[in-house]
mmCIF file of C-alpha atoms in Angstrom:
data_model
loop_
_atom_site.group_PDB
_atom_site.id
_atom_site.type_symbol
_atom_site.label_atom_id
_atom_site.label_comp_id
_atom_site.label_asym_id
_atom_site.label_seq_id
_atom_site.Cartn_x
_atom_site.Cartn_y
_atom_site.Cartn_z
ATOM 1 C CA MET A 43 177.535 179.990 97.244
ATOM 2 C CA HIS A 44 178.421 179.122 93.630
ATOM 3 C CA ILE A 45 175.352 180.323 91.737
ATOM 4 C CA ASN A 46 174.705 181.598 88.278
ATOM 5 C CA SER A 47 172.420 184.262 89.713
ATOM 6 C CA ASN A 48 172.607 186.815 86.951
ATOM 7 C CA ARG A 49 171.765 184.302 84.213
ATOM 8 C CA ILE A 50 168.638 182.886 85.935
ATOM 9 C CA SER A 51 167.537 186.401 87.015
ATOM 10 C CA ARG A 52 167.597 187.625 83.395
ATOM 11 C CA SER A 53 165.694 184.502 82.213
ATOM 12 C CA VAL A 54 163.174 184.687 84.949
ATOM 13 C CA ALA A 55 162.619 188.427 84.338
ATOM 14 C CA VAL A 56 161.553 187.607 80.765
ATOM 15 C CA GLY A 57 158.996 185.119 82.025
ATOM 16 C CA ALA A 58 157.883 187.438 84.686
ATOM 17 C CA ALA A 59 156.801 189.955 82.060
ATOM 18 C CA ALA A 60 154.204 187.530 80.931
ATOM 19 C CA VAL A 61 152.752 187.440 84.474
ATOM 20 C CA LEU A 62 152.660 191.213 84.681
ATOM 21 C CA ALA A 63 150.772 191.351 81.449
ATOM 22 C CA VAL A 64 148.216 188.704 82.587
ATOM 23 C CA GLY A 65 147.084 190.264 85.737
ATOM 24 C CA LEU A 66 147.914 192.377 87.904
ATOM 25 C CA SER A 67 140.470 193.244 118.813
ATOM 26 C CA ALA A 68 137.455 193.879 119.237
ATOM 27 C CA CYS A 69 140.309 193.800 121.647
ATOM 28 C CA THR A 70 141.196 190.474 123.185
ATOM 29 C CA ALA A 71 142.905 192.884 125.593
ATOM 30 C CA ALA A 72 141.953 191.781 129.083
ATOM 31 C CA GLU A 73 141.563 194.797 131.308
ATOM 32 C CA SER A 74 142.115 194.437 135.018
ATOM 33 C CA GLY A 75 143.368 196.418 138.008
ATOM 34 C CA ASP A 76 144.161 200.116 138.202
ATOM 35 C CA ALA A 77 145.657 202.296 135.528
ATOM 36 C CA GLY A 78 149.421 202.317 135.367
ATOM 37 C CA GLU A 79 151.563 205.297 136.395
ATOM 38 C CA GLY A 80 151.071 206.970 133.035
ATOM 39 C CA GLY A 81 147.255 206.618 133.314
ATOM 40 C CA ILE A 82 147.083 203.808 130.791
ATOM 41 C CA GLU A 83 144.541 201.007 131.656
ATOM 42 C CA PRO A 84 146.132 197.553 131.830
ATOM 43 C CA MET A 85 145.851 195.657 128.555
ATOM 44 C CA SER A 86 146.975 192.211 127.449
ATOM 45 C CA LEU A 87 147.613 191.600 123.812
ATOM 46 C CA THR A 88 148.400 188.486 121.823
ATOM 47 C CA LEU A 89 150.905 188.375 118.933
ATOM 48 C CA GLY A 90 151.452 185.402 116.589
ATOM 49 C CA HIS A 91 153.693 184.557 113.712
ATOM 50 C CA ALA A 92 154.702 181.524 111.703
ATOM 51 C CA TYR A 93 158.540 181.716 112.161
ATOM 52 C CA ALA A 94 161.013 179.879 114.400
ATOM 53 C CA PRO A 95 161.870 180.977 117.910
ATOM 54 C CA ASP A 96 165.474 181.914 116.822
ATOM 55 C CA SER A 97 164.311 183.796 113.717
ATOM 56 C CA LEU A 98 164.583 187.538 113.114
ATOM 57 C CA GLN A 99 160.817 187.766 113.094
ATOM 58 C CA HIS A 100 160.618 186.325 116.573
ATOM 59 C CA ARG A 101 163.256 188.722 117.774
ATOM 60 C CA ALA A 102 161.213 191.553 116.369
ATOM 61 C CA ALA A 103 158.072 190.301 118.200
ATOM 62 C CA GLU A 104 159.944 190.056 121.473
ATOM 63 C CA GLN A 105 161.399 193.512 121.022
ATOM 64 C CA LEU A 106 157.979 195.026 120.378
ATOM 65 C CA SER A 107 156.671 193.403 123.491
ATOM 66 C CA GLU A 108 159.546 194.762 125.525
ATOM 67 C CA LEU A 109 159.262 198.258 124.142
ATOM 68 C CA VAL A 110 155.453 198.473 124.596
ATOM 69 C CA SER A 111 155.732 197.281 128.179
ATOM 70 C CA GLU A 112 158.511 199.767 128.839
ATOM 71 C CA LYS A 113 156.728 202.703 127.215
ATOM 72 C CA SER A 114 153.462 201.945 129.135
ATOM 73 C CA ASP A 115 155.168 201.439 132.484
ATOM 74 C CA GLY A 116 154.099 197.825 132.369
ATOM 75 C CA ALA A 117 150.447 198.549 131.689
ATOM 76 C CA ILE A 118 150.394 196.855 128.312
ATOM 77 C CA THR A 119 151.747 193.367 127.862
ATOM 78 C CA ILE A 120 152.163 191.451 124.589
ATOM 79 C CA ASP A 121 152.281 187.705 124.727
ATOM 80 C CA VAL A 122 154.250 186.305 121.712
ATOM 81 C CA PHE A 123 153.466 182.947 120.102
ATOM 82 C CA PRO A 124 156.015 181.856 117.408
ATOM 83 C CA SER A 125 156.022 178.796 115.011
ATOM 84 C CA ALA A 126 152.313 178.982 114.053
ATOM 85 C CA GLN A 127 151.269 178.128 117.554
ATOM 86 C CA LEU A 128 148.053 180.117 116.897
ATOM 87 C CA GLY A 129 147.512 178.599 113.499
ATOM 88 C CA SER A 130 148.649 179.356 109.947
ATOM 89 C CA TRP A 131 148.951 183.007 108.939
ATOM 90 C CA GLU A 132 145.591 182.704 107.282
ATOM 91 C CA GLU A 133 144.029 181.480 110.533
ATOM 92 C CA MET A 134 145.786 184.153 112.573
ATOM 93 C CA GLN A 135 144.436 186.884 110.217
ATOM 94 C CA GLU A 136 140.986 185.479 110.640
ATOM 95 C CA GLY A 137 141.737 185.767 114.453
ATOM 96 C CA LEU A 138 142.441 189.523 113.975
ATOM 97 C CA GLU A 139 138.956 189.960 112.439
ATOM 98 C CA ILE A 140 137.164 188.150 115.324
ATOM 99 C CA GLY A 141 139.384 189.379 118.126
ATOM 100 C CA SER A 142 141.066 186.225 119.195
ATOM 101 C CA VAL A 143 144.465 187.516 118.041
ATOM 102 C CA ASP A 144 145.658 191.188 118.280
ATOM 103 C CA ILE A 145 148.841 191.397 116.188
ATOM 104 C CA VAL A 146 150.291 189.159 113.427
ATOM 105 C CA ILE A 147 153.633 189.516 111.768
ATOM 106 C CA GLU A 148 153.193 188.902 108.035
ATOM 107 C CA SER A 149 153.653 190.567 104.651
ATOM 108 C CA LEU A 150 151.307 192.842 102.675
ATOM 109 C CA GLY A 151 151.001 190.124 100.094
ATOM 110 C CA SER A 152 149.506 187.693 102.651
ATOM 111 C CA LEU A 153 146.375 189.866 102.477
ATOM 112 C CA GLU A 154 145.801 189.231 98.714
ATOM 113 C CA ARG A 155 142.690 187.168 99.456
ATOM 114 C CA TYR A 156 141.106 190.242 101.141
ATOM 115 C CA THR A 157 142.180 192.881 98.594
ATOM 116 C CA ASP A 158 143.660 192.930 95.114
ATOM 117 C CA LEU A 159 145.831 195.815 96.220
ATOM 118 C CA ALA A 160 147.989 193.480 98.231
ATOM 119 C CA ALA A 161 149.048 191.697 95.053
ATOM 120 C CA ILE A 162 151.714 194.402 94.383
ATOM 121 C CA GLU A 163 153.892 192.704 96.982
ATOM 122 C CA GLY A 164 154.028 189.518 94.862
ATOM 123 C CA LEU A 165 154.857 191.031 91.443
ATOM 124 C CA PRO A 166 158.363 189.952 90.471
ATOM 125 C CA PHE A 167 161.276 192.214 89.423
ATOM 126 C CA LEU A 168 159.577 195.475 90.261
ATOM 127 C CA TYR A 169 162.698 196.803 91.953
ATOM 128 C CA GLU A 170 166.203 197.045 90.573
ATOM 129 C CA ASP A 171 167.724 196.451 93.931
ATOM 130 C CA ALA A 172 167.300 197.040 97.695
ATOM 131 C CA ASP A 173 167.899 200.792 97.395
ATOM 132 C CA HIS A 174 165.181 201.090 94.773
ATOM 133 C CA PHE A 175 162.793 199.164 97.065
ATOM 134 C CA PHE A 176 163.549 201.492 99.986
ATOM 135 C CA GLU A 177 163.032 204.545 97.762
ATOM 136 C CA VAL A 178 159.499 203.350 97.165
ATOM 137 C CA TRP A 179 158.566 201.993 100.569
ATOM 138 C CA ASP A 180 160.039 204.811 102.623
ATOM 139 C CA GLY A 181 158.020 207.335 100.718
ATOM 140 C CA GLU A 182 154.433 208.728 100.312
ATOM 141 C CA MET A 183 153.586 206.009 97.779
ATOM 142 C CA ALA A 184 153.845 203.327 100.503
ATOM 143 C CA ASP A 185 151.639 205.325 102.841
ATOM 144 C CA ASP A 186 149.057 205.704 100.074
ATOM 145 C CA ILE A 187 149.152 201.920 99.380
ATOM 146 C CA LEU A 188 148.809 200.896 103.044
ATOM 147 C CA SER A 189 145.976 203.419 103.541
ATOM 148 C CA ALA A 190 144.112 202.018 100.634
ATOM 149 C CA VAL A 191 144.642 198.464 101.970
ATOM 150 C CA ARG A 192 143.231 199.589 105.284
ATOM 151 C CA GLU A 193 140.102 201.057 103.626
ATOM 152 C CA ASP A 194 139.600 198.055 101.306
ATOM 153 C CA SER A 195 140.341 195.180 103.651
ATOM 154 C CA GLY A 196 139.937 196.400 107.248
ATOM 155 C CA PHE A 197 143.555 195.476 108.071
ATOM 156 C CA LEU A 198 145.977 198.057 109.487
ATOM 157 C CA LEU A 199 149.682 197.547 108.797
ATOM 158 C CA ILE A 200 152.217 199.361 110.914
ATOM 159 C CA GLY A 201 156.057 199.153 110.901
ATOM 160 C CA ASP A 202 157.973 197.913 107.980
ATOM 161 C CA LEU A 203 160.295 194.937 108.693
ATOM 162 C CA TYR A 204 162.641 194.624 105.710
ATOM 163 C CA ARG A 205 162.855 190.996 104.567
ATOM 164 C CA GLY A 206 165.560 191.245 101.948
ATOM 165 C CA GLY A 207 165.398 189.627 98.556
ATOM 166 C CA ARG A 208 163.665 186.276 97.935
ATOM 167 C CA GLN A 209 165.856 183.505 96.754
ATOM 168 C CA LEU A 210 165.051 180.109 95.190
ATOM 169 C CA ASN A 211 165.972 177.188 97.469
ATOM 170 C CA ALA A 212 165.743 173.640 95.999
ATOM 171 C CA THR A 213 166.728 170.034 96.394
ATOM 172 C CA ARG A 214 168.578 170.230 93.071
ATOM 173 C CA GLN A 215 170.629 172.765 91.203
ATOM 174 C CA VAL A 216 168.750 175.496 89.371
ATOM 175 C CA ASP A 217 170.979 177.462 87.044
ATOM 176 C CA ASP A 218 168.588 178.792 84.390
ATOM 177 C CA LEU A 219 165.010 178.952 83.343
ATOM 178 C CA SER A 220 164.960 175.551 81.856
ATOM 179 C CA ASP A 221 165.751 173.990 85.247
ATOM 180 C CA LEU A 222 162.458 175.330 86.591
ATOM 181 C CA ALA A 223 160.428 173.056 84.300
ATOM 182 C CA GLY A 224 158.124 170.978 86.423
ATOM 183 C CA LEU A 225 159.884 172.003 89.645
ATOM 184 C CA LYS A 226 157.498 171.222 92.542
ATOM 185 C CA LEU A 227 157.860 174.529 94.346
ATOM 186 C CA ARG A 228 156.187 175.578 97.581
ATOM 187 C CA VAL A 229 154.636 179.055 97.379
ATOM 188 C CA PRO A 230 152.499 181.016 99.825
ATOM 189 C CA ASN A 231 148.711 180.658 99.172
ATOM 190 C CA GLN A 232 148.666 183.834 97.163
ATOM 191 C CA GLN A 233 147.459 183.895 93.498
ATOM 192 C CA THR A 234 150.176 186.247 92.296
ATOM 193 C CA TYR A 235 152.835 183.853 93.458
ATOM 194 C CA ILE A 236 151.053 180.881 91.983
ATOM 195 C CA SER A 237 150.593 182.572 88.555
ATOM 196 C CA THR A 238 154.206 183.774 88.482
ATOM 197 C CA TRP A 239 155.725 180.411 88.966
ATOM 198 C CA GLN A 240 153.262 178.674 86.641
ATOM 199 C CA ALA A 241 154.226 181.172 83.929
ATOM 200 C CA LEU A 242 157.840 180.277 84.540
ATOM 201 C CA GLY A 243 157.232 176.599 84.013
ATOM 202 C CA ALA A 244 157.382 175.400 87.653
ATOM 203 C CA ALA A 245 154.626 173.461 89.470
ATOM 204 C CA PRO A 246 153.729 175.768 92.391
ATOM 205 C CA THR A 247 152.247 174.185 95.453
ATOM 206 C CA PRO A 248 150.589 176.422 98.053
ATOM 207 C CA MET A 249 151.593 175.248 101.524
ATOM 208 C CA ALA A 250 151.832 176.603 105.104
ATOM 209 C CA LEU A 251 155.402 177.397 106.079
ATOM 210 C CA ASN A 252 155.473 175.038 108.996
ATOM 211 C CA GLU A 253 154.755 172.123 106.574
ATOM 212 C CA VAL A 254 157.604 172.922 104.233
ATOM 213 C CA PHE A 255 160.536 171.118 105.955
ATOM 214 C CA SER A 256 158.781 167.738 106.056
ATOM 215 C CA ALA A 257 157.397 168.224 102.537
ATOM 216 C CA LEU A 258 160.999 168.828 101.264
ATOM 217 C CA GLU A 259 162.272 165.843 103.255
ATOM 218 C CA GLN A 260 159.645 163.489 101.963
ATOM 219 C CA GLY A 261 159.900 164.679 98.394
ATOM 220 C CA ALA A 262 156.370 166.125 98.180
ATOM 221 C CA ILE A 263 157.990 169.338 96.968
ATOM 222 C CA GLU A 264 161.439 170.084 95.489
ATOM 223 C CA GLY A 265 161.901 173.591 96.538
ATOM 224 C CA GLN A 266 160.628 176.841 98.091
ATOM 225 C CA GLU A 267 161.506 180.524 97.823
ATOM 226 C CA ASN A 268 162.093 182.905 100.641
ATOM 227 C CA PRO A 269 164.636 185.411 102.042
ATOM 228 C CA ILE A 270 167.965 183.748 102.992
ATOM 229 C CA ASP A 271 167.260 184.046 106.741
ATOM 230 C CA VAL A 272 164.277 181.830 106.378
ATOM 231 C CA VAL A 273 166.327 179.180 104.613
ATOM 232 C CA ARG A 274 168.714 179.209 107.552
ATOM 233 C CA PHE A 275 166.440 179.563 110.570
ATOM 234 C CA SER A 276 163.794 177.173 109.283
ATOM 235 C CA SER A 277 166.620 174.692 108.549
ATOM 236 C CA PHE A 278 165.451 174.172 104.968
ATOM 237 C CA TYR A 279 169.093 173.918 103.848
ATOM 238 C CA GLU A 280 169.287 170.518 105.664
ATOM 239 C CA VAL A 281 166.948 169.010 103.124
ATOM 240 C CA ALA A 282 167.328 171.423 100.190
ATOM 241 C CA PRO A 283 171.033 172.272 99.840
ATOM 242 C CA TYR A 284 170.830 174.462 96.665
ATOM 243 C CA VAL A 285 170.181 178.183 96.663
ATOM 244 C CA ALA A 286 169.917 180.422 93.541
ATOM 245 C CA GLU A 287 170.256 184.115 94.387
ATOM 246 C CA THR A 288 167.414 185.420 92.183
ATOM 247 C CA ASN A 289 166.231 188.414 94.229
ATOM 248 C CA HIS A 290 162.983 188.077 92.300
ATOM 249 C CA LEU A 291 161.121 189.927 95.043
ATOM 250 C CA PHE A 292 161.885 192.427 97.754
ATOM 251 C CA GLY A 293 159.414 192.964 100.571
ATOM 252 C CA ASN A 294 158.563 193.950 104.107
ATOM 253 C CA PHE A 295 156.845 192.292 106.931
ATOM 254 C CA HIS A 296 154.449 194.471 108.940
ATOM 255 C CA PHE A 297 152.656 194.328 112.262
ATOM 256 C CA GLN A 298 149.110 193.533 111.106
ATOM 257 C CA LEU A 299 146.139 194.550 113.192
ATOM 258 C CA TRP A 300 142.444 194.816 112.778
ATOM 259 C CA GLY A 301 141.986 198.510 112.027
ATOM 260 C CA ASP A 302 138.752 199.177 113.842
ATOM 261 C CA THR A 303 140.030 197.453 116.948
ATOM 262 C CA PHE A 304 143.337 199.381 117.004
ATOM 263 C CA GLU A 305 141.628 202.659 116.344
ATOM 264 C CA SER A 306 139.332 202.001 119.335
ATOM 265 C CA TYR A 307 142.269 202.161 121.741
ATOM 266 C CA PRO A 308 142.996 205.400 123.468
ATOM 267 C CA ALA A 309 145.071 207.784 121.321
ATOM 268 C CA GLU A 310 148.040 207.556 123.603
ATOM 269 C CA VAL A 311 148.050 203.759 123.371
ATOM 270 C CA GLN A 312 147.925 203.909 119.572
ATOM 271 C CA GLU A 313 150.788 206.356 119.472
ATOM 272 C CA LEU A 314 152.782 204.240 121.899
ATOM 273 C CA ILE A 315 152.376 201.053 119.822
ATOM 274 C CA ARG A 316 153.180 202.897 116.604
ATOM 275 C CA ASP A 317 156.332 204.400 118.129
ATOM 276 C CA ALA A 318 157.517 200.977 119.343
ATOM 277 C CA ALA A 319 156.803 199.466 115.834
ATOM 278 C CA ASP A 320 158.910 202.203 114.255
ATOM 279 C CA GLU A 321 161.844 201.501 116.579
ATOM 280 C CA VAL A 322 161.583 197.771 115.866
ATOM 281 C CA SER A 323 161.496 198.437 112.150
ATOM 282 C CA ALA A 324 164.716 200.490 112.159
ATOM 283 C CA ASP A 325 166.519 197.806 114.066
ATOM 284 C CA TYR A 326 165.051 195.028 111.925
ATOM 285 C CA ARG A 327 166.204 196.652 108.678
ATOM 286 C CA GLU A 328 169.776 197.147 109.991
ATOM 287 C CA THR A 329 169.964 193.582 111.347
ATOM 288 C CA SER A 330 168.385 192.079 108.178
ATOM 289 C CA ILE A 331 170.959 193.733 105.955
ATOM 290 C CA THR A 332 173.941 193.011 108.219
ATOM 291 C CA GLU A 333 172.996 189.418 108.897
ATOM 292 C CA ALA A 334 172.321 188.521 105.264
ATOM 293 C CA GLU A 335 176.093 187.979 104.546
ATOM 294 C CA ALA A 336 176.467 186.037 107.741
ATOM 295 C CA ASN A 337 173.551 183.788 106.875
ATOM 296 C CA LYS A 338 175.126 183.229 103.395
ATOM 297 C CA LYS A 339 178.423 182.305 105.009
ATOM 298 C CA PHE A 340 176.700 179.945 107.401
ATOM 299 C CA LEU A 341 174.905 178.171 104.592
ATOM 300 C CA GLU A 342 178.134 177.854 102.578
ATOM 301 C CA GLU A 343 179.769 176.266 105.659
ATOM 302 C CA GLN A 344 176.908 173.694 105.761
ATOM 303 C CA GLY A 345 177.647 172.745 102.150
ATOM 304 C CA VAL A 346 174.868 174.727 100.448
ATOM 305 C CA THR A 347 175.752 175.618 96.809
#
């Protein structure tokens, strides 16, 4: 990709400083039959996410399902629903609260409407690079943040599925800050994202991910920002053939659960699910890093610039 990434990143960082100054189930588990060989009562869980069936997120969901089944000798099953089949991520999170959904794959920032603490995920240019991000989120500070989010919002986040840096993807070339003026840009429905892009001169438009492709195709929006794998596996490159490598945010997905529900499970079930989530997280990070270059090469071959 031929992109003036350094120039736009420096320009955006200046604008981002203005934003930083302004403001920072009951388990749907159906129990039936006898306990499995390990003494675990049969349990059926539901996992939803908004991403495509061939996405890295879906692969993680399927891997979690397989590992949990394996570790429980088949007593615990997880049914996976991709592509927002269970609703938008906002609706799925509401499902966690009422017990109609058990697990959702989403970011910390998606909980911003429940707790201001989640806004940290959406603040731009907090990290110098991926290594700096790992230094923070592999340490005690991350544990403290997620514990505070659990206490403040009720949501429990386990695992850390590294997403990579977020990039700007548009229907026209964006080389510097002036090119952002008036750009109709899809953002998640999170106030930190909205405020950031408003401060940078764009016209942010909150929108569900599964609506983005058609909105780009029809001209309702002119761009979106996400990690490079989302540009590829959501096929956004077909209707928005320009990518500026801004790395304005680094972040993780997590397996989100309703804390009280999860903590009502037997201790061995909680440990089993946490262990499986940790295994998935390790594989996800490695895959996310190694596939990033392959995804860029794929996009270049499709004519993305």
